[in-house]
Structure formats: structure tokens, C-alpha cells
Amino acid sequence: MKLKLGNNAITAREKNIALIIKLLNKYGVCSRANLAAHTGLTQASITYITKELIDWGVIHEVGVIEGTSRHPSIGLSISPDKFALLGVQINRDYIHVGLFTLSGDI
């Protein structure tokens, strides 16, 4: 019998958060409507997740940008200086350590 790995609500939520952060890194500034279009998530889901990310300080609103159908939208962007990521690679012959911003800058 083959073991099936399922998704629960927490796993799906974490994947959606990671996807939104990845898209904001890729495009720089996006509206909530653009994020919904690129992810396939509902507007309500995007609004809920981005509110959490704003509350945590991971992303911030950058002001009005041109949205879909030429309606103005609020742009969202990564807050690169708020958090840092530490990467460590350990090998038999060496150890590499890197400190990165959320935008991927060293």
C-alpha cells in the first residue's frame, strides 16, 4: 500500500504565503488583483494573507499604482530590511554561510 501525502489547511496556507512572497520578489510591486490573477487564489484569500504579511512587517503598501482595467490599485512590495535569512551549507571540506534579505540580496 502506497502512503499518500495530503495537504491540510496549515500546509496550504504556508504554500500560499510562500507563493505570494515569491511573486512579490519576482515582480517587485504588485496589486492584490495581480496577485490573485497570478496565483489563482480568490481576492478574499489574497486580502487576508496580505493583511497578515503587512501586520508581520514582511510586506508593505507602496501607494497607488495602475491596476487592472486602468483602475488604480494599492501596490504591495517586500520590506527587504525588516528581516534577514541565514543560509548555511556544511560540507566535509568547507562551510559556507550567507546572510540574505527577503529580496534575496546578500
mmCIF file of N, CA and C in Angstrom:
data_model
loop_
_atom_site.group_PDB
_atom_site.id
_atom_site.type_symbol
_atom_site.label_atom_id
_atom_site.label_comp_id
_atom_site.label_asym_id
_atom_site.label_seq_id
_atom_site.Cartn_x
_atom_site.Cartn_y
_atom_site.Cartn_z
ATOM 1 N N MET A 1 0.841 -1.181 0.000
ATOM 2 C CA MET A 1 0.000 0.000 0.000
ATOM 3 C C MET A 1 0.884 1.242 0.000
ATOM 4 N N LYS A 2 0.607 2.175 -0.902
ATOM 5 C CA LYS A 2 1.393 3.383 -1.028
ATOM 6 C C LYS A 2 0.832 4.463 -0.105
ATOM 7 N N LEU A 3 1.709 5.100 0.645
ATOM 8 C CA LEU A 3 1.309 6.163 1.560
ATOM 9 C C LEU A 3 1.056 7.437 0.768
ATOM 10 N N LYS A 4 -0.085 8.059 0.969
ATOM 11 C CA LYS A 4 -0.414 9.314 0.302
ATOM 12 C C LYS A 4 -0.123 10.465 1.252
ATOM 13 N N LEU A 5 0.535 11.474 0.712
ATOM 14 C CA LEU A 5 0.792 12.673 1.492
ATOM 15 C C LEU A 5 -0.281 13.691 1.158
ATOM 16 N N GLY A 6 -1.053 14.071 2.133
ATOM 17 C CA GLY A 6 -2.131 15.019 1.905
ATOM 18 C C GLY A 6 -1.755 16.420 2.339
ATOM 19 N N ASN A 7 -2.559 17.359 1.945
ATOM 20 C CA ASN A 7 -2.390 18.746 2.369
ATOM 21 C C ASN A 7 -3.443 19.061 3.401
ATOM 22 N N ASN A 8 -3.036 19.700 4.467
ATOM 23 C CA ASN A 8 -4.011 20.198 5.410
ATOM 24 C C ASN A 8 -4.079 21.710 5.259
ATOM 25 N N ALA A 9 -4.951 22.348 6.007
ATOM 26 C CA ALA A 9 -5.154 23.788 5.859
ATOM 27 C C ALA A 9 -3.882 24.578 6.171
ATOM 28 N N ILE A 10 -3.113 24.135 7.148
ATOM 29 C CA ILE A 10 -1.885 24.849 7.519
ATOM 30 C C ILE A 10 -0.857 24.752 6.401
ATOM 31 N N THR A 11 -0.698 23.566 5.815
ATOM 32 C CA THR A 11 0.258 23.388 4.724
ATOM 33 C C THR A 11 -0.143 24.242 3.525
ATOM 34 N N ALA A 12 -1.403 24.247 3.172
ATOM 35 C CA ALA A 12 -1.879 25.047 2.041
ATOM 36 C C ALA A 12 -1.666 26.532 2.305
ATOM 37 N N ARG A 13 -1.927 26.971 3.512
ATOM 38 C CA ARG A 13 -1.743 28.380 3.879
ATOM 39 C C ARG A 13 -0.274 28.774 3.757
ATOM 40 N N GLU A 14 0.623 27.926 4.266
ATOM 41 C CA GLU A 14 2.058 28.209 4.179
ATOM 42 C C GLU A 14 2.518 28.273 2.725
ATOM 43 N N LYS A 15 2.007 27.391 1.883
ATOM 44 C CA LYS A 15 2.361 27.404 0.464
ATOM 45 C C LYS A 15 1.853 28.680 -0.202
ATOM 46 N N ASN A 16 0.647 29.116 0.158
ATOM 47 C CA ASN A 16 0.089 30.344 -0.419
ATOM 48 C C ASN A 16 0.891 31.564 0.006
ATOM 49 N N ILE A 17 1.312 31.612 1.274
ATOM 50 C CA ILE A 17 2.145 32.719 1.754
ATOM 51 C C ILE A 17 3.466 32.735 0.993
ATOM 52 N N ALA A 18 4.094 31.580 0.847
ATOM 53 C CA ALA A 18 5.365 31.487 0.124
ATOM 54 C C ALA A 18 5.202 31.906 -1.330
ATOM 55 N N LEU A 19 4.091 31.531 -1.944
ATOM 56 C CA LEU A 19 3.827 31.896 -3.336
ATOM 57 C C LEU A 19 3.687 33.405 -3.490
ATOM 58 N N ILE A 20 2.987 34.042 -2.582
ATOM 59 C CA ILE A 20 2.806 35.496 -2.642
ATOM 60 C C ILE A 20 4.152 36.199 -2.473
ATOM 61 N N ILE A 21 4.962 35.756 -1.532
ATOM 62 C CA ILE A 21 6.277 36.357 -1.330
ATOM 63 C C ILE A 21 7.153 36.147 -2.562
ATOM 64 N N LYS A 22 7.085 34.967 -3.154
ATOM 65 C CA LYS A 22 7.861 34.677 -4.366
ATOM 66 C C LYS A 22 7.449 35.604 -5.513
ATOM 67 N N LEU A 23 6.146 35.811 -5.702
ATOM 68 C CA LEU A 23 5.675 36.693 -6.773
ATOM 69 C C LEU A 23 6.084 38.137 -6.524
ATOM 70 N N LEU A 24 6.020 38.594 -5.275
ATOM 71 C CA LEU A 24 6.446 39.957 -4.974
ATOM 72 C C LEU A 24 7.950 40.121 -5.201
ATOM 73 N N ASN A 25 8.730 39.094 -4.922
ATOM 74 C CA ASN A 25 10.162 39.147 -5.232
ATOM 75 C C ASN A 25 10.391 39.207 -6.731
ATOM 76 N N LYS A 26 9.599 38.456 -7.486
ATOM 77 C CA LYS A 26 9.765 38.399 -8.935
ATOM 78 C C LYS A 26 9.370 39.711 -9.611
ATOM 79 N N TYR A 27 8.219 40.275 -9.221
ATOM 80 C CA TYR A 27 7.685 41.451 -9.908
ATOM 81 C C TYR A 27 7.997 42.767 -9.210
ATOM 82 N N GLY A 28 8.474 42.738 -7.983
ATOM 83 C CA GLY A 28 8.802 43.972 -7.268
ATOM 84 C C GLY A 28 7.598 44.591 -6.596
ATOM 85 N N VAL A 29 6.671 45.095 -7.380
ATOM 86 C CA VAL A 29 5.441 45.703 -6.862
ATOM 87 C C VAL A 29 4.261 45.072 -7.581
ATOM 88 N N CYS A 30 3.267 44.630 -6.816
ATOM 89 C CA CYS A 30 2.048 44.032 -7.378
ATOM 90 C C CYS A 30 0.843 44.534 -6.612
ATOM 91 N N SER A 31 -0.273 44.586 -7.296
ATOM 92 C CA SER A 31 -1.531 44.861 -6.613
ATOM 93 C C SER A 31 -2.118 43.543 -6.119
ATOM 94 N N ARG A 32 -3.080 43.637 -5.243
ATOM 95 C CA ARG A 32 -3.764 42.428 -4.766
ATOM 96 C C ARG A 32 -4.463 41.714 -5.918
ATOM 97 N N ALA A 33 -5.019 42.483 -6.846
ATOM 98 C CA ALA A 33 -5.700 41.890 -8.011
ATOM 99 C C ALA A 33 -4.709 41.115 -8.882
ATOM 100 N N ASN A 34 -3.505 41.666 -9.072
ATOM 101 C CA ASN A 34 -2.481 40.952 -9.849
ATOM 102 C C ASN A 34 -2.057 39.671 -9.147
ATOM 103 N N LEU A 35 -1.906 39.734 -7.824
ATOM 104 C CA LEU A 35 -1.546 38.532 -7.072
ATOM 105 C C LEU A 35 -2.626 37.466 -7.209
ATOM 106 N N ALA A 36 -3.888 37.875 -7.154
ATOM 107 C CA ALA A 36 -4.990 36.925 -7.318
ATOM 108 C C ALA A 36 -4.948 36.294 -8.710
ATOM 109 N N ALA A 37 -4.677 37.109 -9.714
ATOM 110 C CA ALA A 37 -4.630 36.592 -11.089
ATOM 111 C C ALA A 37 -3.473 35.614 -11.275
ATOM 112 N N HIS A 38 -2.314 35.913 -10.705
ATOM 113 C CA HIS A 38 -1.139 35.054 -10.872
ATOM 114 C C HIS A 38 -1.215 33.778 -10.038
ATOM 115 N N THR A 39 -1.901 33.821 -8.902
ATOM 116 C CA THR A 39 -1.932 32.654 -8.015
ATOM 117 C C THR A 39 -3.153 31.776 -8.204
ATOM 118 N N GLY A 40 -4.240 32.354 -8.721
ATOM 119 C CA GLY A 40 -5.493 31.604 -8.809
ATOM 120 C C GLY A 40 -6.271 31.613 -7.504
ATOM 121 N N LEU A 41 -5.766 32.344 -6.508
ATOM 122 C CA LEU A 41 -6.486 32.461 -5.233
ATOM 123 C C LEU A 41 -7.581 33.511 -5.355
ATOM 124 N N THR A 42 -8.552 33.441 -4.487
ATOM 125 C CA THR A 42 -9.626 34.425 -4.503
ATOM 126 C C THR A 42 -9.129 35.759 -3.969
ATOM 127 N N GLN A 43 -9.840 36.822 -4.320
ATOM 128 C CA GLN A 43 -9.500 38.152 -3.809
ATOM 129 C C GLN A 43 -9.542 38.160 -2.281
ATOM 130 N N ALA A 44 -10.515 37.459 -1.714
ATOM 131 C CA ALA A 44 -10.635 37.416 -0.255
ATOM 132 C C ALA A 44 -9.424 36.738 0.382
ATOM 133 N N SER A 45 -8.957 35.648 -0.209
ATOM 134 C CA SER A 45 -7.771 34.964 0.309
ATOM 135 C C SER A 45 -6.541 35.853 0.225
ATOM 136 N N ILE A 46 -6.367 36.531 -0.903
ATOM 137 C CA ILE A 46 -5.227 37.435 -1.083
ATOM 138 C C ILE A 46 -5.289 38.558 -0.054
ATOM 139 N N THR A 47 -6.466 39.138 0.140
ATOM 140 C CA THR A 47 -6.620 40.221 1.110
ATOM 141 C C THR A 47 -6.272 39.749 2.514
ATOM 142 N N TYR A 48 -6.728 38.571 2.896
ATOM 143 C CA TYR A 48 -6.460 38.028 4.229
ATOM 144 C C TYR A 48 -4.965 37.761 4.420
ATOM 145 N N ILE A 49 -4.341 37.117 3.443
ATOM 146 C CA ILE A 49 -2.923 36.768 3.558
ATOM 147 C C ILE A 49 -2.050 38.018 3.546
ATOM 148 N N THR A 50 -2.348 38.968 2.649
ATOM 149 C CA THR A 50 -1.519 40.175 2.586
ATOM 150 C C THR A 50 -1.688 41.027 3.842
ATOM 151 N N LYS A 51 -2.870 41.017 4.448
ATOM 152 C CA LYS A 51 -3.060 41.739 5.704
ATOM 153 C C LYS A 51 -2.153 41.162 6.785
ATOM 154 N N GLU A 52 -2.095 39.840 6.861
ATOM 155 C CA GLU A 52 -1.204 39.189 7.823
ATOM 156 C C GLU A 52 0.257 39.550 7.560
ATOM 157 N N LEU A 53 0.671 39.498 6.292
ATOM 158 C CA LEU A 53 2.052 39.807 5.946
ATOM 159 C C LEU A 53 2.399 41.266 6.256
ATOM 160 N N ILE A 54 1.436 42.167 6.064
ATOM 161 C CA ILE A 54 1.643 43.577 6.420
ATOM 162 C C ILE A 54 1.761 43.718 7.935
ATOM 163 N N ASP A 55 0.876 43.038 8.672
ATOM 164 C CA ASP A 55 0.924 43.089 10.140
ATOM 165 C C ASP A 55 2.253 42.557 10.675
ATOM 166 N N TRP A 56 2.816 41.547 10.035
ATOM 167 C CA TRP A 56 4.093 40.966 10.445
ATOM 168 C C TRP A 56 5.279 41.832 10.027
ATOM 169 N N GLY A 57 5.050 42.761 9.083
ATOM 170 C CA GLY A 57 6.129 43.610 8.586
ATOM 171 C C GLY A 57 6.904 43.010 7.434
ATOM 172 N N VAL A 58 6.397 41.922 6.863
ATOM 173 C CA VAL A 58 7.088 41.254 5.754
ATOM 174 C C VAL A 58 6.907 42.034 4.456
ATOM 175 N N ILE A 59 5.710 42.588 4.240
ATOM 176 C CA ILE A 59 5.432 43.405 3.058
ATOM 177 C C ILE A 59 4.857 44.740 3.509
ATOM 178 N N HIS A 60 4.796 45.697 2.582
ATOM 179 C CA HIS A 60 4.195 46.992 2.892
ATOM 180 C C HIS A 60 3.504 47.544 1.643
ATOM 181 N N GLU A 61 2.602 48.477 1.869
ATOM 182 C CA GLU A 61 1.916 49.145 0.770
ATOM 183 C C GLU A 61 2.788 50.296 0.292
ATOM 184 N N VAL A 62 2.918 50.422 -1.034
ATOM 185 C CA VAL A 62 3.796 51.442 -1.605
ATOM 186 C C VAL A 62 3.036 52.614 -2.206
ATOM 187 N N GLY A 63 1.722 52.583 -2.196
ATOM 188 C CA GLY A 63 0.936 53.663 -2.760
ATOM 189 C C GLY A 63 0.130 53.204 -3.959
ATOM 190 N N VAL A 64 -0.435 54.154 -4.648
ATOM 191 C CA VAL A 64 -1.327 53.867 -5.772
ATOM 192 C C VAL A 64 -0.512 53.535 -7.014
ATOM 193 N N ILE A 65 -0.901 52.441 -7.680
ATOM 194 C CA ILE A 65 -0.299 52.043 -8.950
ATOM 195 C C ILE A 65 -1.430 51.804 -9.938
ATOM 196 N N GLU A 66 -1.098 51.723 -11.216
ATOM 197 C CA GLU A 66 -2.115 51.424 -12.219
ATOM 198 C C GLU A 66 -2.516 49.967 -12.092
ATOM 199 N N GLY A 67 -3.798 49.739 -11.932
ATOM 200 C CA GLY A 67 -4.285 48.381 -11.748
ATOM 201 C C GLY A 67 -4.890 47.821 -13.014
ATOM 202 N N THR A 68 -5.650 46.762 -12.835
ATOM 203 C CA THR A 68 -6.315 46.150 -13.981
ATOM 204 C C THR A 68 -7.427 47.064 -14.470
ATOM 205 N N SER A 69 -7.679 47.051 -15.741
ATOM 206 C CA SER A 69 -8.712 47.872 -16.374
ATOM 207 C C SER A 69 -8.533 49.353 -16.067
ATOM 208 N N ARG A 70 -7.286 49.752 -15.879
ATOM 209 C CA ARG A 70 -6.917 51.155 -15.626
ATOM 210 C C ARG A 70 -7.539 51.744 -14.368
ATOM 211 N N HIS A 71 -7.973 50.889 -13.462
ATOM 212 C CA HIS A 71 -8.437 51.362 -12.164
ATOM 213 C C HIS A 71 -7.231 51.399 -11.230
ATOM 214 N N PRO A 72 -7.106 52.450 -10.433
ATOM 215 C CA PRO A 72 -5.957 52.500 -9.524
ATOM 216 C C PRO A 72 -6.036 51.408 -8.462
ATOM 217 N N SER A 73 -4.886 50.897 -8.081
ATOM 218 C CA SER A 73 -4.781 49.861 -7.057
ATOM 219 C C SER A 73 -3.679 50.259 -6.082
ATOM 220 N N ILE A 74 -3.689 49.631 -4.922
ATOM 221 C CA ILE A 74 -2.628 49.823 -3.951
ATOM 222 C C ILE A 74 -1.539 48.789 -4.240
ATOM 223 N N GLY A 75 -0.321 49.257 -4.438
ATOM 224 C CA GLY A 75 0.796 48.366 -4.713
ATOM 225 C C GLY A 75 1.364 47.782 -3.430
ATOM 226 N N LEU A 76 1.810 46.549 -3.520
ATOM 227 C CA LEU A 76 2.444 45.854 -2.400
ATOM 228 C C LEU A 76 3.872 45.500 -2.787
ATOM 229 N N SER A 77 4.771 45.554 -1.812
ATOM 230 C CA SER A 77 6.170 45.231 -2.055
ATOM 231 C C SER A 77 6.770 44.585 -0.813
ATOM 232 N N ILE A 78 7.845 43.838 -1.010
ATOM 233 C CA ILE A 78 8.574 43.218 0.096
ATOM 234 C C ILE A 78 9.243 44.311 0.924
ATOM 235 N N SER A 79 9.280 44.130 2.235
ATOM 236 C CA SER A 79 10.052 45.001 3.133
ATOM 237 C C SER A 79 11.410 44.327 3.350
ATOM 238 N N PRO A 80 12.392 44.623 2.503
ATOM 239 C CA PRO A 80 13.620 43.828 2.497
ATOM 240 C C PRO A 80 14.495 43.987 3.729
ATOM 241 N N ASP A 81 14.426 45.111 4.406
ATOM 242 C CA ASP A 81 15.334 45.352 5.519
ATOM 243 C C ASP A 81 14.776 44.950 6.878
ATOM 244 N N LYS A 82 13.563 44.486 6.913
ATOM 245 C CA LYS A 82 12.923 44.143 8.187
ATOM 246 C C LYS A 82 13.453 42.819 8.752
ATOM 247 N N PHE A 83 13.686 41.842 7.883
ATOM 248 C CA PHE A 83 14.125 40.521 8.305
ATOM 249 C C PHE A 83 15.347 40.104 7.500
ATOM 250 N N ALA A 84 16.065 39.135 8.014
ATOM 251 C CA ALA A 84 17.208 38.565 7.300
ATOM 252 C C ALA A 84 17.101 37.046 7.370
ATOM 253 N N LEU A 85 17.670 36.410 6.370
ATOM 254 C CA LEU A 85 17.710 34.951 6.307
ATOM 255 C C LEU A 85 19.162 34.510 6.369
ATOM 256 N N LEU A 86 19.421 33.469 7.126
ATOM 257 C CA LEU A 86 20.758 32.928 7.252
ATOM 258 C C LEU A 86 20.791 31.572 6.566
ATOM 259 N N GLY A 87 21.698 31.419 5.617
ATOM 260 C CA GLY A 87 21.869 30.143 4.927
ATOM 261 C C GLY A 87 23.217 29.551 5.278
ATOM 262 N N VAL A 88 23.218 28.268 5.586
ATOM 263 C CA VAL A 88 24.452 27.585 5.948
ATOM 264 C C VAL A 88 24.555 26.301 5.126
ATOM 265 N N GLN A 89 25.709 26.108 4.471
ATOM 266 C CA GLN A 89 25.981 24.873 3.741
ATOM 267 C C GLN A 89 27.213 24.233 4.379
ATOM 268 N N ILE A 90 27.039 23.040 4.880
ATOM 269 C CA ILE A 90 28.137 22.334 5.536
ATOM 270 C C ILE A 90 28.551 21.163 4.658
ATOM 271 N N ASN A 91 29.825 21.108 4.369
ATOM 272 C CA ASN A 91 30.387 20.044 3.556
ATOM 273 C C ASN A 91 31.586 19.469 4.304
ATOM 274 N N ARG A 92 32.083 18.378 3.850
ATOM 275 C CA ARG A 92 33.238 17.755 4.511
ATOM 276 C C ARG A 92 34.456 18.684 4.514
ATOM 277 N N ASP A 93 34.628 19.457 3.430
ATOM 278 C CA ASP A 93 35.826 20.280 3.279
ATOM 279 C C ASP A 93 35.621 21.766 3.589
ATOM 280 N N TYR A 94 34.403 22.211 3.699
ATOM 281 C CA TYR A 94 34.176 23.643 3.899
ATOM 282 C C TYR A 94 32.801 23.907 4.528
ATOM 283 N N ILE A 95 32.642 25.134 4.982
ATOM 284 C CA ILE A 95 31.358 25.637 5.477
ATOM 285 C C ILE A 95 31.133 26.988 4.809
ATOM 286 N N HIS A 96 29.981 27.152 4.158
ATOM 287 C CA HIS A 96 29.592 28.434 3.567
ATOM 288 C C HIS A 96 28.435 29.000 4.369
ATOM 289 N N VAL A 97 28.532 30.284 4.655
ATOM 290 C CA VAL A 97 27.479 30.958 5.391
ATOM 291 C C VAL A 97 27.099 32.218 4.597
ATOM 292 N N GLY A 98 25.807 32.473 4.455
ATOM 293 C CA GLY A 98 25.339 33.659 3.764
ATOM 294 C C GLY A 98 24.199 34.311 4.521
ATOM 295 N N LEU A 99 24.181 35.635 4.546
ATOM 296 C CA LEU A 99 23.102 36.398 5.160
ATOM 297 C C LEU A 99 22.389 37.149 4.054
ATOM 298 N N PHE A 100 21.069 36.959 3.942
ATOM 299 C CA PHE A 100 20.305 37.495 2.826
ATOM 300 C C PHE A 100 19.106 38.293 3.318
ATOM 301 N N THR A 101 18.671 39.279 2.511
ATOM 302 C CA THR A 101 17.420 39.976 2.762
ATOM 303 C C THR A 101 16.282 39.125 2.197
ATOM 304 N N LEU A 102 15.048 39.510 2.474
ATOM 305 C CA LEU A 102 13.903 38.801 1.912
ATOM 306 C C LEU A 102 13.834 38.935 0.396
ATOM 307 N N SER A 103 14.486 39.941 -0.140
ATOM 308 C CA SER A 103 14.537 40.129 -1.594
ATOM 309 C C SER A 103 15.615 39.280 -2.243
ATOM 310 N N GLY A 104 16.434 38.598 -1.436
ATOM 311 C CA GLY A 104 17.477 37.730 -1.965
ATOM 312 C C GLY A 104 18.822 38.394 -2.104
ATOM 313 N N ASP A 105 18.953 39.656 -1.676
ATOM 314 C CA ASP A 105 20.238 40.344 -1.753
ATOM 315 C C ASP A 105 21.150 39.834 -0.638
ATOM 316 N N ILE A 106 22.450 39.700 -0.951
ATOM 317 C CA ILE A 106 23.424 39.235 0.030
ATOM 318 C C ILE A 106 23.776 40.368 0.962
#
